[in-house]
């Protein structure tokens, strides 16, 4: 039961990290 969860997190995590970096980049650019 644990392995599929770890695989799911490993699959989703990069997506969230990427979105986080994009949000920070947009925010930083917006703030000037």
mmCIF file of C-alpha atoms in Angstrom:
data_model
loop_
_atom_site.group_PDB
_atom_site.id
_atom_site.type_symbol
_atom_site.label_atom_id
_atom_site.label_comp_id
_atom_site.label_asym_id
_atom_site.label_seq_id
_atom_site.Cartn_x
_atom_site.Cartn_y
_atom_site.Cartn_z
ATOM 1 C CA UNK A 1 0.000 0.000 0.000
ATOM 2 C CA UNK A 2 2.893 2.356 0.722
ATOM 3 C CA UNK A 3 4.755 1.919 -2.553
ATOM 4 C CA UNK A 4 1.969 3.248 -4.847
ATOM 5 C CA UNK A 5 1.639 6.309 -2.589
ATOM 6 C CA UNK A 6 5.379 7.001 -2.790
ATOM 7 C CA UNK A 7 5.305 6.561 -6.558
ATOM 8 C CA UNK A 8 2.313 8.897 -6.793
ATOM 9 C CA UNK A 9 4.092 11.540 -4.705
ATOM 10 C CA UNK A 10 7.253 11.151 -6.769
ATOM 11 C CA UNK A 11 5.148 11.590 -9.915
ATOM 12 C CA UNK A 12 3.210 14.624 -8.643
ATOM 13 C CA UNK A 13 5.927 16.366 -6.605
ATOM 14 C CA UNK A 14 7.894 17.737 -9.618
ATOM 15 C CA UNK A 15 4.672 19.222 -10.981
ATOM 16 C CA UNK A 16 3.990 21.086 -7.722
ATOM 17 C CA UNK A 17 7.627 22.190 -7.428
ATOM 18 C CA UNK A 18 7.486 23.512 -10.995
ATOM 19 C CA UNK A 19 4.225 25.340 -10.336
ATOM 20 C CA UNK A 20 5.732 26.759 -7.147
ATOM 21 C CA UNK A 21 8.769 28.087 -9.010
ATOM 22 C CA UNK A 22 6.514 29.598 -11.685
ATOM 23 C CA UNK A 23 4.336 31.257 -9.044
ATOM 24 C CA UNK A 24 7.411 32.691 -7.286
ATOM 25 C CA UNK A 25 8.822 33.908 -10.620
ATOM 26 C CA UNK A 26 5.537 35.612 -11.551
ATOM 27 C CA UNK A 27 5.133 37.051 -8.071
ATOM 28 C CA UNK A 28 8.712 38.348 -8.023
ATOM 29 C CA UNK A 29 8.297 39.895 -11.481
ATOM 30 C CA UNK A 30 4.991 41.452 -10.434
ATOM 31 C CA UNK A 31 6.528 42.973 -7.304
ATOM 32 C CA UNK A 32 9.233 44.490 -9.446
#
